[in-house]
Tab-separated table of N, CA and C in Angstrom:
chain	number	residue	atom	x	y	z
A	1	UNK	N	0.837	-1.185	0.000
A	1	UNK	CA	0.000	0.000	0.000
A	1	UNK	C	0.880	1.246	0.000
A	2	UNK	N	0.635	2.177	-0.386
A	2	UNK	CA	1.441	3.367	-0.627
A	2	UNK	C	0.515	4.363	0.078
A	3	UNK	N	0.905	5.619	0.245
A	3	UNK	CA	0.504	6.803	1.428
A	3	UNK	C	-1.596	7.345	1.277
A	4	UNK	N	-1.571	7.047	-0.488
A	4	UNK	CA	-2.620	7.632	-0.868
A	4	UNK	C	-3.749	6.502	-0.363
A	5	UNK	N	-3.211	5.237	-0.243
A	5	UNK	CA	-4.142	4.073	-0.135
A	5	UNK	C	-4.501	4.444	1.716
A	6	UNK	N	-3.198	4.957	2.674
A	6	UNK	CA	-3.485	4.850	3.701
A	6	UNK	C	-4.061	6.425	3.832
A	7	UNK	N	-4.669	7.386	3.490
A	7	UNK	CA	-4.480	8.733	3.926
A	7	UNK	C	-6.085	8.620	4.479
A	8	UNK	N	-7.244	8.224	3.926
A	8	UNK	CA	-8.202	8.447	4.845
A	8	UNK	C	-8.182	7.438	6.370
A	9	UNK	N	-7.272	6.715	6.125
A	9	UNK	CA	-7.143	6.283	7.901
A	9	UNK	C	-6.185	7.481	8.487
A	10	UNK	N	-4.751	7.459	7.879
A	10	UNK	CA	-4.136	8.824	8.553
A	10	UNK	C	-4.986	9.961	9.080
A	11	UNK	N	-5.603	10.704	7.950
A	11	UNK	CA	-6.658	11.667	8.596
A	11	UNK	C	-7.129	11.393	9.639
A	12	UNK	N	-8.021	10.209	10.008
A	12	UNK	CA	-8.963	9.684	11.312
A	12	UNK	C	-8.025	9.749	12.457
A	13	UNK	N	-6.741	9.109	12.296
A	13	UNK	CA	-6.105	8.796	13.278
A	13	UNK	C	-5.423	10.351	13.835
A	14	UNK	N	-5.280	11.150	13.137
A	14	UNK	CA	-5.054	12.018	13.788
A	14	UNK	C	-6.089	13.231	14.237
A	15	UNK	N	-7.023	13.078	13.365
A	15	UNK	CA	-8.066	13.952	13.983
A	15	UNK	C	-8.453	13.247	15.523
A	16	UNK	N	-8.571	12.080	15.638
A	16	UNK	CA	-8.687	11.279	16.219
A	16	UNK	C	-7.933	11.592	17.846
A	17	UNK	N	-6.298	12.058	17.406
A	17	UNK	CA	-5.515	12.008	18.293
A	17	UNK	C	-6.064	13.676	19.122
A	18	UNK	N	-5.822	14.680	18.082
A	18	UNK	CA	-6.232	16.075	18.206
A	18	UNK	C	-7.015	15.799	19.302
A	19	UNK	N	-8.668	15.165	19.180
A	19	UNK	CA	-9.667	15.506	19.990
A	19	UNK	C	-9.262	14.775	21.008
A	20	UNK	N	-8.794	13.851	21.255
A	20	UNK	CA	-7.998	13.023	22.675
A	20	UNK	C	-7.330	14.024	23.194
A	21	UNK	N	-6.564	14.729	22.565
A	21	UNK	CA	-5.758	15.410	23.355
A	21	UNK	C	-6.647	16.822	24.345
A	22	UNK	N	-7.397	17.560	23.271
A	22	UNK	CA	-8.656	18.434	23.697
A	22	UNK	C	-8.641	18.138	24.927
A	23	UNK	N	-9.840	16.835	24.609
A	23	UNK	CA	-10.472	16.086	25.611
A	23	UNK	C	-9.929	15.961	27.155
A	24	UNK	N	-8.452	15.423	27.189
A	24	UNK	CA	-7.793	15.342	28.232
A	24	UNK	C	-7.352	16.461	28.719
A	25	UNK	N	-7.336	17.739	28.335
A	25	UNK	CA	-6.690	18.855	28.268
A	25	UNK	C	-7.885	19.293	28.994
A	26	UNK	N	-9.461	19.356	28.424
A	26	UNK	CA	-11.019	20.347	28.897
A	26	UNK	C	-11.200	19.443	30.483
A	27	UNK	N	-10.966	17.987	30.532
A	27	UNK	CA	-10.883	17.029	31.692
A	27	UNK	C	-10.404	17.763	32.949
A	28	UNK	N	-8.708	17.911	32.485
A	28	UNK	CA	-8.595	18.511	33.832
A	28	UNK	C	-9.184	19.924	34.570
A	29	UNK	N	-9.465	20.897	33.507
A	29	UNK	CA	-10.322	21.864	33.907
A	29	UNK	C	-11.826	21.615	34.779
A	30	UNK	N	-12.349	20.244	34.556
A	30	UNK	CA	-13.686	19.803	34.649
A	30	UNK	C	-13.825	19.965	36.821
A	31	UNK	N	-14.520	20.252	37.340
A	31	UNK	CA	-14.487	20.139	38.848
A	31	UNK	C	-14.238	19.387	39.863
A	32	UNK	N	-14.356	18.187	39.336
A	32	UNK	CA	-13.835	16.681	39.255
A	32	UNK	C	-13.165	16.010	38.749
A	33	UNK	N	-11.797	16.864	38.773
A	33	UNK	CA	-10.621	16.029	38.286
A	33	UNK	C	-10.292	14.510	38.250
A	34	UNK	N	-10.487	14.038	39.501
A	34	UNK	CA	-10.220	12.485	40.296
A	34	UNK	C	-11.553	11.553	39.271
A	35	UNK	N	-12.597	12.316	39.269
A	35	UNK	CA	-13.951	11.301	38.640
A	35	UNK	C	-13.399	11.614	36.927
A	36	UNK	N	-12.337	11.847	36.337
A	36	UNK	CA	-12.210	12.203	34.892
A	36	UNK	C	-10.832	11.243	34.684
A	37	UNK	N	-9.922	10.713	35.708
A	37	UNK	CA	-8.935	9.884	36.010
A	37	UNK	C	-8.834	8.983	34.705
A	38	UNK	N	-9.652	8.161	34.415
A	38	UNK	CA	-9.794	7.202	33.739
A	38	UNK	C	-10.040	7.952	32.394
A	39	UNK	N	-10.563	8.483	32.192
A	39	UNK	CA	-10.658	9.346	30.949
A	39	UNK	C	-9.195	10.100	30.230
A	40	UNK	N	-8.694	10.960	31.401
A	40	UNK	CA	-7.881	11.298	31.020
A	40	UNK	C	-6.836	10.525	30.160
A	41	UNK	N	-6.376	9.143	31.314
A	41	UNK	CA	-5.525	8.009	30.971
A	41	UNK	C	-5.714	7.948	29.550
A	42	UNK	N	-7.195	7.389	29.170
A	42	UNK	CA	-7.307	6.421	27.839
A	42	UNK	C	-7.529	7.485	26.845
A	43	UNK	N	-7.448	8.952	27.157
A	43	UNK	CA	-7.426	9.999	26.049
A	43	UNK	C	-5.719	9.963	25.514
A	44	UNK	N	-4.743	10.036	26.575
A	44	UNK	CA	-3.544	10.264	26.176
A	44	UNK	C	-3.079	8.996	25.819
A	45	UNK	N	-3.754	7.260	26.095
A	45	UNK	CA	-2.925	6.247	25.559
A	45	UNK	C	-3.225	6.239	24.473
A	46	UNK	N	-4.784	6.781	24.093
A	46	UNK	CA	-4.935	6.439	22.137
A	46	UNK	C	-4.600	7.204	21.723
A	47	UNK	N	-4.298	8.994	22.336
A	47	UNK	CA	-3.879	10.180	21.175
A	47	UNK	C	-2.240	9.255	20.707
A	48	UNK	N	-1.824	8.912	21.564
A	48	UNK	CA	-0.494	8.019	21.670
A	48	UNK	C	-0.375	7.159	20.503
A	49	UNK	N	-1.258	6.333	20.595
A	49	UNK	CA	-1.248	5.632	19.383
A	49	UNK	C	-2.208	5.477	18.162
A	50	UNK	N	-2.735	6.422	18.370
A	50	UNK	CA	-2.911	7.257	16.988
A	50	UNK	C	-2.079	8.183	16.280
A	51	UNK	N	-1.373	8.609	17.054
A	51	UNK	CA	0.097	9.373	16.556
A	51	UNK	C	1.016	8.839	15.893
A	52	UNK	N	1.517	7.196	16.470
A	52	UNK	CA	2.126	6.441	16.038
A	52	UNK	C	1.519	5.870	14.347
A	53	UNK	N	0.269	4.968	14.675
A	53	UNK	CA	-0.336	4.391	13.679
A	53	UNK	C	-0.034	5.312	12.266
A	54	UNK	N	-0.738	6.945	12.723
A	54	UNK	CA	-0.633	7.745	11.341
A	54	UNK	C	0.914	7.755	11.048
A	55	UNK	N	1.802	7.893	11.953
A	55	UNK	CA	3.279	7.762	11.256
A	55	UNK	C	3.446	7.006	10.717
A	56	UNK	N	3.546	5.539	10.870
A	56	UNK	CA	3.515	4.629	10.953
A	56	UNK	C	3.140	4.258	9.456
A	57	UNK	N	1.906	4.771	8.995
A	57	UNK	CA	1.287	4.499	7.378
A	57	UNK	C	1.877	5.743	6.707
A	58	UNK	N	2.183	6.746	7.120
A	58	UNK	CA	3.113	7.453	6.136
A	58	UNK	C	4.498	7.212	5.637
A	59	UNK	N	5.065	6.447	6.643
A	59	UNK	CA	5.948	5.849	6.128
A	59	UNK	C	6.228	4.271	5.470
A	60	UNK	N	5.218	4.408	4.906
A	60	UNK	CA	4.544	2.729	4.639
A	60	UNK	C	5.383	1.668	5.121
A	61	UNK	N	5.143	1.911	6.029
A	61	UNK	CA	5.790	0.874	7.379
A	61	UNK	C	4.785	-1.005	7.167
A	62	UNK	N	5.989	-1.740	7.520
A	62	UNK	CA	5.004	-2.942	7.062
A	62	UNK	C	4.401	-3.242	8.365
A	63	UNK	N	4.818	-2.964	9.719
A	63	UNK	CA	3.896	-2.721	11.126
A	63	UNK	C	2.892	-1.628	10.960
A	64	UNK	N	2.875	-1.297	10.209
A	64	UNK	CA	0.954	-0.346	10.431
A	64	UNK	C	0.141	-1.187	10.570
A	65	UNK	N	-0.215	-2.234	10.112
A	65	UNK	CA	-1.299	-2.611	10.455
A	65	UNK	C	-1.374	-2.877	11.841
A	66	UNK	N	0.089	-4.075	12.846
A	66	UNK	CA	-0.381	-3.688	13.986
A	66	UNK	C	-0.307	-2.437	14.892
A	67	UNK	N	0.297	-1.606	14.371
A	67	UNK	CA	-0.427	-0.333	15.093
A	67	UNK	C	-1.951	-0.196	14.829
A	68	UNK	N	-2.082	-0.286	13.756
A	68	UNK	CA	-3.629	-0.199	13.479
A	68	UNK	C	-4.746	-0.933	14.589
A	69	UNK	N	-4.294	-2.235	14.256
A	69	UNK	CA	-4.918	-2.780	15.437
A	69	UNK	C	-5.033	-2.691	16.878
A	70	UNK	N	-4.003	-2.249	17.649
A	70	UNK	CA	-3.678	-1.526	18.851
A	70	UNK	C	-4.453	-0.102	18.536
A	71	UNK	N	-4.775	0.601	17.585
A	71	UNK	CA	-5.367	2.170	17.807
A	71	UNK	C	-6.809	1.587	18.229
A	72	UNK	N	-7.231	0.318	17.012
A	72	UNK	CA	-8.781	0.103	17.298
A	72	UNK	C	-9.099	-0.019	18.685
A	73	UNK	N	-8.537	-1.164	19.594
A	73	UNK	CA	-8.769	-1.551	20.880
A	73	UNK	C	-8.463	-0.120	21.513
A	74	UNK	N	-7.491	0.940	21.735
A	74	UNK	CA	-7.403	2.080	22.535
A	74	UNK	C	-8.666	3.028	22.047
A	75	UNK	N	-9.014	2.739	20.792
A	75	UNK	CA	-9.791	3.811	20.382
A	75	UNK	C	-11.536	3.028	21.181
A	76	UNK	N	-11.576	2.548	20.775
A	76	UNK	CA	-12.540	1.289	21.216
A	76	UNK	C	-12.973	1.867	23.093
A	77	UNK	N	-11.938	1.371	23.658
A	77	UNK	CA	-12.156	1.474	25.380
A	77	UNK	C	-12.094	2.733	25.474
A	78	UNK	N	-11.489	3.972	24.772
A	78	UNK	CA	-11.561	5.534	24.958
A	78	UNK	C	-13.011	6.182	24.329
A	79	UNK	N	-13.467	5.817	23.025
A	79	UNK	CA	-14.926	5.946	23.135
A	79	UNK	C	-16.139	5.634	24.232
A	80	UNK	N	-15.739	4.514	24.990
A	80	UNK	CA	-16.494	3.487	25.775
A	80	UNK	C	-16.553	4.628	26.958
A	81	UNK	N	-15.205	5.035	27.564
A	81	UNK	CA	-15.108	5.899	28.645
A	81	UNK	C	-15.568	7.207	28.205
A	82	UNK	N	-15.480	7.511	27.335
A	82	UNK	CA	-15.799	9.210	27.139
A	82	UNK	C	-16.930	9.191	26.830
A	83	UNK	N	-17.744	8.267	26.526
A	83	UNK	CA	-19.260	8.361	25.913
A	83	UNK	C	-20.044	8.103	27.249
A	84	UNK	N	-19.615	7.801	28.517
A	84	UNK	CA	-20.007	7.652	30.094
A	84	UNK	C	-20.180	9.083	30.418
A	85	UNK	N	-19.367	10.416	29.906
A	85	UNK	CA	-19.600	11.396	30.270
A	85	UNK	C	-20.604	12.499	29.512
A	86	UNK	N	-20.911	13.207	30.143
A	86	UNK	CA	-21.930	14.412	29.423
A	86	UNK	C	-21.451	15.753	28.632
A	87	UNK	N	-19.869	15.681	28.976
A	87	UNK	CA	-19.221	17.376	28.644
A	87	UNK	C	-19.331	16.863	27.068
A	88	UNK	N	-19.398	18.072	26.412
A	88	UNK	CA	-19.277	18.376	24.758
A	88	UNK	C	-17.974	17.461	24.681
A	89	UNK	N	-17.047	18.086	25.147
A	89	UNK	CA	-15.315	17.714	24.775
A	89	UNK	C	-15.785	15.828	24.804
A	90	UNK	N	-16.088	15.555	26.038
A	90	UNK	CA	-15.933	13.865	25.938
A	90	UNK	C	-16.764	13.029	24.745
A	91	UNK	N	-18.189	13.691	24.695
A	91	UNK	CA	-18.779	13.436	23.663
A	91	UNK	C	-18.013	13.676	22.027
A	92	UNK	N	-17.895	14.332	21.733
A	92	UNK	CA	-17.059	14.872	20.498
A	92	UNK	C	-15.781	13.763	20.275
A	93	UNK	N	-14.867	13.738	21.901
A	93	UNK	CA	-14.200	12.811	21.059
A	93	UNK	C	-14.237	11.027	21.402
A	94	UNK	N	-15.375	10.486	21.921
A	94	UNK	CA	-15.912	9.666	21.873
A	94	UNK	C	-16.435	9.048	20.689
A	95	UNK	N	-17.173	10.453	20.013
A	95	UNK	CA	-17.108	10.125	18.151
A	95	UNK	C	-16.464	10.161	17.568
A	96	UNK	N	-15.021	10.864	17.657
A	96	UNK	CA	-13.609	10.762	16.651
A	96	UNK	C	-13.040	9.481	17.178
A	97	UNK	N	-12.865	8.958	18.461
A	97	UNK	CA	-12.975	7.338	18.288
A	97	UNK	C	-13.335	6.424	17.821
A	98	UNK	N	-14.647	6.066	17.732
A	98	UNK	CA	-15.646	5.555	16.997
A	98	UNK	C	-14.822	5.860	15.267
A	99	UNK	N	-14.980	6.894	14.869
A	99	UNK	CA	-14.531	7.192	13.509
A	99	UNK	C	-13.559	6.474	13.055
A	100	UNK	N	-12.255	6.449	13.952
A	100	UNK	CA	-11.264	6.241	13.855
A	100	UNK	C	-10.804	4.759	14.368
A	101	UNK	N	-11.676	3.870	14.990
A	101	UNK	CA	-11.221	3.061	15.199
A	101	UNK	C	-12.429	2.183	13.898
A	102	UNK	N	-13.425	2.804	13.418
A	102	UNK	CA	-13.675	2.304	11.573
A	102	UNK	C	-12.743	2.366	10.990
A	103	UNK	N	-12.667	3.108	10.343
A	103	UNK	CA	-11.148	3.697	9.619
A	103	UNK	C	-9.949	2.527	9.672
A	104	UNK	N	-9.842	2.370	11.028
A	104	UNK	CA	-8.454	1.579	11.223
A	104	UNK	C	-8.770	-0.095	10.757
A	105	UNK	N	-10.113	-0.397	11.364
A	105	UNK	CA	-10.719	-1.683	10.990
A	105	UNK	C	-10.685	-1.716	9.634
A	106	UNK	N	-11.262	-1.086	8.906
A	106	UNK	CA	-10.992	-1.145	7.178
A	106	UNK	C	-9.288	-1.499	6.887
A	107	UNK	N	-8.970	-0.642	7.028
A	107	UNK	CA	-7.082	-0.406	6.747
A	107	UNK	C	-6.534	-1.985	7.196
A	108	UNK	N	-6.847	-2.433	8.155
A	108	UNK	CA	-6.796	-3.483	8.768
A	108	UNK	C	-7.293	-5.143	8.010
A	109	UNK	N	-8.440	-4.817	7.456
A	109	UNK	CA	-8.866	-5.836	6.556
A	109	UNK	C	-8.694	-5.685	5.497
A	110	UNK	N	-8.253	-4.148	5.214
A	110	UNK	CA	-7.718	-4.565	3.569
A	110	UNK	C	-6.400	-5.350	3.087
């Protein structure tokens, strides 16, 4: 696969990462720091490896795919946790998870 085959997963994965990062960033502002704990965590392990993954296919690396697969499962349990909360930020990137851990599933079975 070459860059153009991987670029609509790249996109996901980093829009992906962006709103993780938001997310963990609007968290600690939230009044309840300690009740956002878990959130925070699984915002910065998938912006993490969603960072990687998109490198990862730009350099048509023959491990993208398992990065790929590691983004789905982080992206996966970080939707799961952020979609438990009510703030815009968690919601929002609860759906760039979701997005992005499609994205990666495709890339993955192709």
């Amino acid at each position: 696969m070459n860059y153009h085959d991987y670029k609509k997963c790249i996109d996901a994965c980093l829009r992906c990462a962006a709103m993780c990062n938001h997310c963990a960033s609007s968290c600690l502002r939230e009044p309840d720091v300690k009740m956002m704990a878990a959130c925070i965590q699984l915002d910065m392990e998938c912006a993490t490896a969603c960072y990687a993954a998109a490198q990862l296919m730009s350099l048509g690396s023959d491990r993208a795919d398992e990065y790929c697969r590691l983004c789905v499962d982080l992206c996966e349990a970080c939707a799961e946790e952020c979609g438990r909360h009510k703030n815009e930020h968690c919601q929002e990137c609860a759906q760039a998870c979701r997005d992005c851990a499609e994205e990666c599933l495709h890339m993955v079975a192709a």
